[in-house]
Coordinates of C-alpha atoms in Angstrom, one line a residue:
X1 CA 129.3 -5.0 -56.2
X2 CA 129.4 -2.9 -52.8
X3 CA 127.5 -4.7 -50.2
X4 CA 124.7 -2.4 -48.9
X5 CA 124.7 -4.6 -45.6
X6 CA 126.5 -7.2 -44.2
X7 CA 125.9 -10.7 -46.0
X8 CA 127.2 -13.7 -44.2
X9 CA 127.2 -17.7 -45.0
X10 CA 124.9 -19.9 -42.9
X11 CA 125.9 -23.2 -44.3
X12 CA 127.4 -25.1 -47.4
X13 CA 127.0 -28.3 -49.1
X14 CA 129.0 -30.3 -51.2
X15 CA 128.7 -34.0 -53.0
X16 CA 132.0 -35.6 -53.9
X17 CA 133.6 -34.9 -57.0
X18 CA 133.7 -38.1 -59.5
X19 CA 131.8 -39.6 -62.3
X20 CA 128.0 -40.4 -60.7
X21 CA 125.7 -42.6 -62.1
X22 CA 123.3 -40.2 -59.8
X23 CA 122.1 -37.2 -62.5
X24 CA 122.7 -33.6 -61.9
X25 CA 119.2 -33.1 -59.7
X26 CA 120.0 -35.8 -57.4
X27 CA 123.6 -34.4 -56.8
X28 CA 122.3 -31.0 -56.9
X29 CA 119.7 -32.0 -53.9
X30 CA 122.3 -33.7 -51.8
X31 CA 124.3 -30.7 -51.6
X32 CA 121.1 -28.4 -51.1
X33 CA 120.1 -30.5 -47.7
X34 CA 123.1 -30.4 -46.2
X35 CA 123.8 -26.2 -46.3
X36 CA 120.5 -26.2 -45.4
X37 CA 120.9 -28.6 -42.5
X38 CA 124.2 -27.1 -41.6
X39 CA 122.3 -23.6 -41.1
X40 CA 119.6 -24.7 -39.2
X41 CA 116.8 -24.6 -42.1
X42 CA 114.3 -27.2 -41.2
X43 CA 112.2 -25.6 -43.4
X44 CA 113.5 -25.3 -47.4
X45 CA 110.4 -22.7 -47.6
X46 CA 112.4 -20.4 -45.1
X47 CA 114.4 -19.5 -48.2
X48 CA 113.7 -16.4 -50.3
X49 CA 115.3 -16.7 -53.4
X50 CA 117.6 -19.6 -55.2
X51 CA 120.2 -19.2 -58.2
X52 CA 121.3 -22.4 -59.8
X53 CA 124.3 -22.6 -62.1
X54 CA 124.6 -25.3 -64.3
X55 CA 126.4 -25.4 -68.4
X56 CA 125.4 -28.6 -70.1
X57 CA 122.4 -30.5 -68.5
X58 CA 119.6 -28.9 -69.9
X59 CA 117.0 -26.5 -69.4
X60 CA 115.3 -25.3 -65.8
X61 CA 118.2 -27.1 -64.1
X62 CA 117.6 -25.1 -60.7
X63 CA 113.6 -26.2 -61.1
X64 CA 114.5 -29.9 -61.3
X65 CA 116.6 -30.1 -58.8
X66 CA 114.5 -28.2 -55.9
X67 CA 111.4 -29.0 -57.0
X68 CA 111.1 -32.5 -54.6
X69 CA 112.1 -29.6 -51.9
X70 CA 109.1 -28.1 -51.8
X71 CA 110.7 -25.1 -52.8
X72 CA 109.0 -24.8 -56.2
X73 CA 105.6 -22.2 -56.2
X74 CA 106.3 -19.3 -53.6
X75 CA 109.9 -18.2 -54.9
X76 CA 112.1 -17.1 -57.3
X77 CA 114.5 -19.9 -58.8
X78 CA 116.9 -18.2 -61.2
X79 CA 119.0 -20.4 -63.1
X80 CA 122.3 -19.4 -64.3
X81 CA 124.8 -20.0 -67.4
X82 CA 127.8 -19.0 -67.3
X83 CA 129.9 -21.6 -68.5
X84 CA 132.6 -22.7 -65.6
X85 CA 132.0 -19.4 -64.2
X86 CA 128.1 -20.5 -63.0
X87 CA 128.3 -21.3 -60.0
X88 CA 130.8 -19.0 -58.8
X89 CA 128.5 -16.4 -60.0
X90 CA 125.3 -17.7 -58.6
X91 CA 126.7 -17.5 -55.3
X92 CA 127.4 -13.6 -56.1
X93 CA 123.8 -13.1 -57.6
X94 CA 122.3 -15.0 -53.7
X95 CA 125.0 -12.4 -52.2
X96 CA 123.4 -9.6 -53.8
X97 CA 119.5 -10.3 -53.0
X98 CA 121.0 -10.7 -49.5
X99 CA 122.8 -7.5 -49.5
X100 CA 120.3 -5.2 -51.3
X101 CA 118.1 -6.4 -48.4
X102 CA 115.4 -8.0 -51.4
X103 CA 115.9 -11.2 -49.0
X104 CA 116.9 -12.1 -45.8
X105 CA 117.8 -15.2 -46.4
X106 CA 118.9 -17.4 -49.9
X107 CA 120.6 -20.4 -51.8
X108 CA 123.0 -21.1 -54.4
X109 CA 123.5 -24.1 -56.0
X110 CA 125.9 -25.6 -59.1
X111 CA 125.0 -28.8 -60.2
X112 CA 126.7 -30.7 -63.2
X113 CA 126.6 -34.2 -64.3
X114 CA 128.7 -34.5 -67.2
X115 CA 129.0 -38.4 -67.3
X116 CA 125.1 -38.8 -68.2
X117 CA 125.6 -36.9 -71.2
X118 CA 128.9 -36.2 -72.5
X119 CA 130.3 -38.7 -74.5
X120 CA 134.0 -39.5 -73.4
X121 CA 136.8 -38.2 -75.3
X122 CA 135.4 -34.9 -76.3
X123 CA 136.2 -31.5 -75.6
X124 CA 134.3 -28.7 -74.1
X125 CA 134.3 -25.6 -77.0
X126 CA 134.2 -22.1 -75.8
X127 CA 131.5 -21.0 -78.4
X128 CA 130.5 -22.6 -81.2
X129 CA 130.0 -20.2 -83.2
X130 CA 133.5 -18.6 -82.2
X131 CA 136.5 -18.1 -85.0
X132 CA 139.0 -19.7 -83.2
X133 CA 136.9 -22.6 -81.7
X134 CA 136.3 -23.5 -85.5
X135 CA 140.4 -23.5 -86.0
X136 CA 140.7 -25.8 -83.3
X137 CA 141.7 -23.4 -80.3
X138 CA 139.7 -25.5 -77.5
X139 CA 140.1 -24.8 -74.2
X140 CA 143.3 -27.4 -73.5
X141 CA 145.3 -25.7 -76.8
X142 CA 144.6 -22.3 -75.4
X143 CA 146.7 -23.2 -72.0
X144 CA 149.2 -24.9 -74.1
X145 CA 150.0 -21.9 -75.9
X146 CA 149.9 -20.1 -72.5
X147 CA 152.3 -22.5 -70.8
X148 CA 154.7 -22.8 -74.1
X149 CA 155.0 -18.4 -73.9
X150 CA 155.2 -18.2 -70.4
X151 CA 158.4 -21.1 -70.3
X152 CA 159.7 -19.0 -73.2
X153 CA 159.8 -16.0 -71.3
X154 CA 160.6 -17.1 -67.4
X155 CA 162.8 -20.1 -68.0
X156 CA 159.3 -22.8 -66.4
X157 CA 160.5 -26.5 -67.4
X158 CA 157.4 -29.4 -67.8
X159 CA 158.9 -30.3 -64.2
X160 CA 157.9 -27.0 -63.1
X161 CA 154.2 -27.2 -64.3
X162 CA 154.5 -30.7 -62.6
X163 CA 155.3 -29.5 -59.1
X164 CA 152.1 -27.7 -59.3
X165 CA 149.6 -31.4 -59.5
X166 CA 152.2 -32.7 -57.2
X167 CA 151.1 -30.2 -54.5
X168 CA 148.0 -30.3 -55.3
X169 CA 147.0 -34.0 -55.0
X170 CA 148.8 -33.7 -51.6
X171 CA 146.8 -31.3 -50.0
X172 CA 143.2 -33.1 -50.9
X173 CA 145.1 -37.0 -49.8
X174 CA 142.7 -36.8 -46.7
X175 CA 139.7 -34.7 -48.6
X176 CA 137.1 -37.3 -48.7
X177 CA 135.2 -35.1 -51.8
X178 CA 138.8 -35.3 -53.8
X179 CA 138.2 -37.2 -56.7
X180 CA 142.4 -37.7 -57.5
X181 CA 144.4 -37.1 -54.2
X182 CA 147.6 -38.4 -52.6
X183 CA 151.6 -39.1 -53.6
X184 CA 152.3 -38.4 -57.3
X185 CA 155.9 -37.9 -58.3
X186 CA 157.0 -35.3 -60.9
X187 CA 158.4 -37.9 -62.7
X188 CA 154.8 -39.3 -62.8
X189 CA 153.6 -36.5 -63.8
X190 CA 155.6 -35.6 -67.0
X191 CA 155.5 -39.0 -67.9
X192 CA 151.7 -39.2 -68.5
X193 CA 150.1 -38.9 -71.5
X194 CA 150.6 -36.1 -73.6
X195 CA 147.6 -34.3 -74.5
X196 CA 148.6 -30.4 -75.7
X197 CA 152.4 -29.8 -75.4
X198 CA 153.5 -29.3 -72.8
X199 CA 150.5 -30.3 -70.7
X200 CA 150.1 -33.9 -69.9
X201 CA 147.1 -35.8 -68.8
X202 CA 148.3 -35.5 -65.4
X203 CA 148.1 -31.6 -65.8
X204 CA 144.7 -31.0 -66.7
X205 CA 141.6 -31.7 -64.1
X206 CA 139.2 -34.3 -65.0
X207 CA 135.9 -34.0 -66.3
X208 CA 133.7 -34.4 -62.8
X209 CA 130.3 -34.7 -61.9
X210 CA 129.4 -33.2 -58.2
X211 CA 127.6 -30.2 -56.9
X212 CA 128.1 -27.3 -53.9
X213 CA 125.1 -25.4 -52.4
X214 CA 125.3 -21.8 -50.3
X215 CA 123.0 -20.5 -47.8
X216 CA 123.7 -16.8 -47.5
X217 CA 122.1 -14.6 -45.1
X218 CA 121.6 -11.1 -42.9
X219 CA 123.4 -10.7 -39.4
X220 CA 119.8 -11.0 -38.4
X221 CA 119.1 -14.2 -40.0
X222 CA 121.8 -15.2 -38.5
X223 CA 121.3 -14.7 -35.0
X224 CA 117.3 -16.2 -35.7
X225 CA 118.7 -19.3 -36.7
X226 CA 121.7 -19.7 -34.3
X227 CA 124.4 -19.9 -36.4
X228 CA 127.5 -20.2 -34.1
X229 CA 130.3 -19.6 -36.5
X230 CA 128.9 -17.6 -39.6
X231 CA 131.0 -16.2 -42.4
X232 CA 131.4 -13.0 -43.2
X233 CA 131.3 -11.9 -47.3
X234 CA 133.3 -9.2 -47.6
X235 CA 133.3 -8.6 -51.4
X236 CA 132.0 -10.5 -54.3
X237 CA 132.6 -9.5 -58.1
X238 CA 131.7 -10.5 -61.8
X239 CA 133.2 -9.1 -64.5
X240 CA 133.0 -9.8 -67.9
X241 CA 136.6 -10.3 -69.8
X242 CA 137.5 -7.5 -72.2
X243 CA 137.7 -8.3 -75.8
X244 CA 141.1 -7.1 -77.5
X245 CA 140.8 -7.2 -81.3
X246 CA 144.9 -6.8 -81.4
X247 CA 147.5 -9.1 -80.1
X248 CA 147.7 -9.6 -76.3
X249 CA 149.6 -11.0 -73.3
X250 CA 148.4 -15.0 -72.8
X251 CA 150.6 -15.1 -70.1
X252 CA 148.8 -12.2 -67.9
X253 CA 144.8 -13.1 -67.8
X254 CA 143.0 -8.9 -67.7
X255 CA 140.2 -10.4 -66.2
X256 CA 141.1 -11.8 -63.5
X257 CA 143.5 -8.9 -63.2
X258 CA 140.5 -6.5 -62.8
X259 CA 138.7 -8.9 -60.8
X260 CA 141.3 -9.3 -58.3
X261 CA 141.7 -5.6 -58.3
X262 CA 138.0 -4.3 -57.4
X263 CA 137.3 -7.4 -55.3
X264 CA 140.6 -6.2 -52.9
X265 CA 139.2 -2.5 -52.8
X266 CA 135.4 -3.4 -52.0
X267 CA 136.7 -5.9 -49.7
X268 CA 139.6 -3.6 -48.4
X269 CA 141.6 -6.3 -48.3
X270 CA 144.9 -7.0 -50.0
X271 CA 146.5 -10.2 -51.6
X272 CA 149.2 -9.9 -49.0
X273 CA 146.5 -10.5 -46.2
X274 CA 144.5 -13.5 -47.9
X275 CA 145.5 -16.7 -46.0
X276 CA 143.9 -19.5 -48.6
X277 CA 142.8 -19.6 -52.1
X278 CA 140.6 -21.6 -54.0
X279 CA 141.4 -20.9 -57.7
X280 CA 140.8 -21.9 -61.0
X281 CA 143.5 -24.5 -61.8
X282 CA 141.8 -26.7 -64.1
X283 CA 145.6 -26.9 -66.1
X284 CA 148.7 -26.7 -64.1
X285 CA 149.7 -23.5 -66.0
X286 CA 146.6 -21.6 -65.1
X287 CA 147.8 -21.7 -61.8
X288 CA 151.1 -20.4 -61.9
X289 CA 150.0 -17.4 -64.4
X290 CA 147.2 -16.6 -61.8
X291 CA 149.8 -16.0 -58.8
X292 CA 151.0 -13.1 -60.8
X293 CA 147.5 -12.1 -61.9
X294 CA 145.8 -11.8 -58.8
X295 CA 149.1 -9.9 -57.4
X296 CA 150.4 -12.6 -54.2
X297 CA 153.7 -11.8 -56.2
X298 CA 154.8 -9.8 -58.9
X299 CA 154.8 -10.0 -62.5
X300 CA 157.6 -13.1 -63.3
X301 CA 157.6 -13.7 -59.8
X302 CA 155.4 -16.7 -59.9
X303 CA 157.9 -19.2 -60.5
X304 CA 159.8 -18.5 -57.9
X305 CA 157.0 -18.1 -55.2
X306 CA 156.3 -21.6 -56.6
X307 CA 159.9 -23.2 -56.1
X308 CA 159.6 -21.2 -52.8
X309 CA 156.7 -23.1 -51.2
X310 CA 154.8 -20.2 -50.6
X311 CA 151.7 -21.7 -52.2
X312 CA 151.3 -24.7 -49.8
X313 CA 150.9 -25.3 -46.2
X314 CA 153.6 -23.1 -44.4
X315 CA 153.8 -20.4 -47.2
X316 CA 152.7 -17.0 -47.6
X317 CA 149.3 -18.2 -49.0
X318 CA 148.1 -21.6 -49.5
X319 CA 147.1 -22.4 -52.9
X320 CA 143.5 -24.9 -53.2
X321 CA 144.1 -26.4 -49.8
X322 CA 141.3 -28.6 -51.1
X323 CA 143.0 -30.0 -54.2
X324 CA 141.6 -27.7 -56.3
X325 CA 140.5 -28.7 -59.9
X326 CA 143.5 -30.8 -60.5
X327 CA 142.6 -33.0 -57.2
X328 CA 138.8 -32.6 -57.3
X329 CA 138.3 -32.5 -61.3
X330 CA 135.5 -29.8 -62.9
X331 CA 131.6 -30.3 -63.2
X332 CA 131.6 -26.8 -64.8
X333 CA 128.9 -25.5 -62.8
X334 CA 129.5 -26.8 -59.4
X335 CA 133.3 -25.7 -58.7
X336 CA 133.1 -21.6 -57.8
X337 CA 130.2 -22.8 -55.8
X338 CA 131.8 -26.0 -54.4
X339 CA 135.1 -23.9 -53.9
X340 CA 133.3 -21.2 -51.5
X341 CA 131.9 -24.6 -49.7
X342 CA 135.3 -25.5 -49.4
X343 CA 136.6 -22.3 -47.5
X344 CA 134.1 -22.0 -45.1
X345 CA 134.8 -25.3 -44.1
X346 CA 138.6 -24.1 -43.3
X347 CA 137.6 -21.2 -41.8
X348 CA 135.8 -23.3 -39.3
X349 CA 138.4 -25.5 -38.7
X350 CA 136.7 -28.3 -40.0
X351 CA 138.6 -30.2 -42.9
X352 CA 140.0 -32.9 -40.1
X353 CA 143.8 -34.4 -42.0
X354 CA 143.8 -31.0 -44.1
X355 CA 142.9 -28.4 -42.3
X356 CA 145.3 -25.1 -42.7
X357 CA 146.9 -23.9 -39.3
X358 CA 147.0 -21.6 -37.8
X359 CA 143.3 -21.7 -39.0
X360 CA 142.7 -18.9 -42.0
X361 CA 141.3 -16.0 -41.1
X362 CA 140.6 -14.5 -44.8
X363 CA 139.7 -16.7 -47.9
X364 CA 139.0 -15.5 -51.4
X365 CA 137.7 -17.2 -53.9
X366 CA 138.2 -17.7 -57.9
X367 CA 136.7 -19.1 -61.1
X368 CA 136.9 -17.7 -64.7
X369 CA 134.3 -18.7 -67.7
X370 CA 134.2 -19.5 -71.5
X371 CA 137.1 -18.5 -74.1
X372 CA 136.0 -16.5 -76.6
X373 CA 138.3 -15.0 -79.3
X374 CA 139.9 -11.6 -78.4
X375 CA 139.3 -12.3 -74.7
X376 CA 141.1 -14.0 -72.1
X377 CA 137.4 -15.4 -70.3
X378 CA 133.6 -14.4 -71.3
X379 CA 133.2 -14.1 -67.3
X380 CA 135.2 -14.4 -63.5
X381 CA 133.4 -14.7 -60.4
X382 CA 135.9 -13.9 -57.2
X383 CA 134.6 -13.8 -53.2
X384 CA 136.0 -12.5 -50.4
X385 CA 135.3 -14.5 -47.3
X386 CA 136.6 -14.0 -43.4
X387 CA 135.8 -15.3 -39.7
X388 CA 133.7 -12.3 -37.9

């Protein structure tokens, strides 16, 4: 989507990431207030538009949870579905109202509480209705098959996979939203429970409750409401995944591929020049294939930029300085919006025991949606976000 104006981010919420006994609206509010506090919004009415994502909790999600707001009755609230891609790409649909200049000034939200309503030991299907869903082929099996052809082909061990929990548990061990965070060992890591070979328990994020919120903006909003530090969009993209009715390459991912590509020429800028990255790691494998995918290295290269340390804090780029998934766990439709909350927060030097230095200058921004047969996602949502 090209930006027909410069779009910038007032403020952002987030809850932490763990099983609440508080429901979806409650968390969803909690993370509203505080991006609206943290742009100056005394008044919710201020804002112009709202897009809510949201997967499993019912109907009119974004309804219930601003309604006590006051935000219901002079507005649009759109909600959004997009399995794990929701709120990543209500954040892009705010971006656009902002940007086509329908509004000066609106909200995105993603909300899940999955503890409420999921009943434990289940899995989350891709499509019900779906041919390989019905074989079996839920979302943990698919990235075992991934991980087992990618060690095949680039000579990854389990230990490999492991290194990549490892780091991330140790950048959120001061994140006070981090659900799982601190020392793990490899050893630790390998030796938990096996759930789809190779991927142990200890390699796949947990099934969170939480929620992020977004106030996005015009320069002139911004300057009305005093912003001292806002953050500049300089690209947001969806894309739906291309279905391949043929064999194909598990261990490249085309849509995030594509994604990465139009998101670095809108933005005009390259992988090479993106200081932190908040991606979709909810399996240690997804991680290391997406290195490659969204170019910070060449094709088999991402093992090596692993072993390298240029992922973490000192490296070319560093890799979910929050945790990411595997630290902060999944409520499917609050991570793309929690992970933008996330990197304005760095980019303003305020994530006090983790913060990234020098401070980043350039984030981006990553979260894929529902496998359906013959594609590698149903949907990717991807920002591009700087200091001005």
């Amino acid at each position: 989507m090209k930006l027909l104006r410069d779009v910038f981010i007032a403020g952002v919420g987030e809850t932490p990431f763990r099983r609440h006994k508080a429901d979806f609206d409650v968390l969803g509010r909690m993370a509203a207030l505080e991006a609206l506090r943290q742009s100056n919004i005394d008044r919710p009415q201020m804002i112009q538009s709202a897009y809510v994502g949201n997967a499993t909790n019912g109907t009119v999600v974004g309804q219930t949870i601003l309604k006590q707001l006051g935000m219901c009755g002079h507005m649009p609230i759109i909600n959004v579905e997009s399995a794990c891609s929701a709120g990543g790409m209500a954040v892009h649909c705010a971006v656009k109202d902002v940007s086509t200049g329908l509004v000066d000034l609106a909200l995105a939200v993603g909300a899940e509480n999955h503890s409420l309503y999921m009943q434990r030991g289940t899995a989350f299907a891709p499509a019900m209705s779906d041919i390989e869903t019905m074989h079996g082929a839920v979302m943990t099996g698919k990235y075992a098959l991934r991980a087992k052809r990618y060690m095949h082909e680039t000579g990854a061990t389990v230990e490999d996979l492991a290194m990549i929990t490892v780091k991330n548990r140790r950048h959120a061990k001061h994140n006070p939203n981090a659900w799982f965070k601190g020392d793990i060992s490899i050893e630790e890591v390998v030796n938990s429970r096996l759930v789809a070979d190779p991927l142990t328990l200890q390699q796949c994020c947990g099934i969170a409750d939480g929620a992020g919120a977004v106030v996005v903006g015009s320069r002139e909003m911004m300057d009305k409401l005093g912003i001292a530090q806002p953050i500049r969009v300089r690209g947001s993209v969806v894309q739906s995944g291309p279905y391949h009715n043929q064999p194909r390459d598990i261990t490249g991912d085309d849509i995030t591929e594509s994604c990465s590509a139009a998101l670095y020429e809108l933005s005009g800028i390259g992988p090479k020049e993106v200081d932190i990255i908040e991606l979709h790691d909810a399996f240690t494998i997804a991680e290391l294939l997406y290195y490659e995918c969204m170019g910070l290295c060449g094709k088999g290269e991402g093992l090596q930029f692993l072993r390298d340390g240029q992922s973490t804090y000192g490296g070319q780029c560093v890799v979910s300085p929050r945790g990411g998934m595997l630290s902060y766990g999944h409520p499917i439709g609050a991570s793309g919006v929690a992970q933008v909350a996330a990197c304005v927060k760095q980019l303003r030097n305020q994530c006090d025991g983790y913060q990234v230095e020098p401070v980043p200058r350039v984030a981006m921004t990553h979260v894929t949606g529902g496998g359906l047969s013959g594609t590698e996602h149903a949907a990717c949502s991807m920002h591009m976000l700087s200091r001005d």
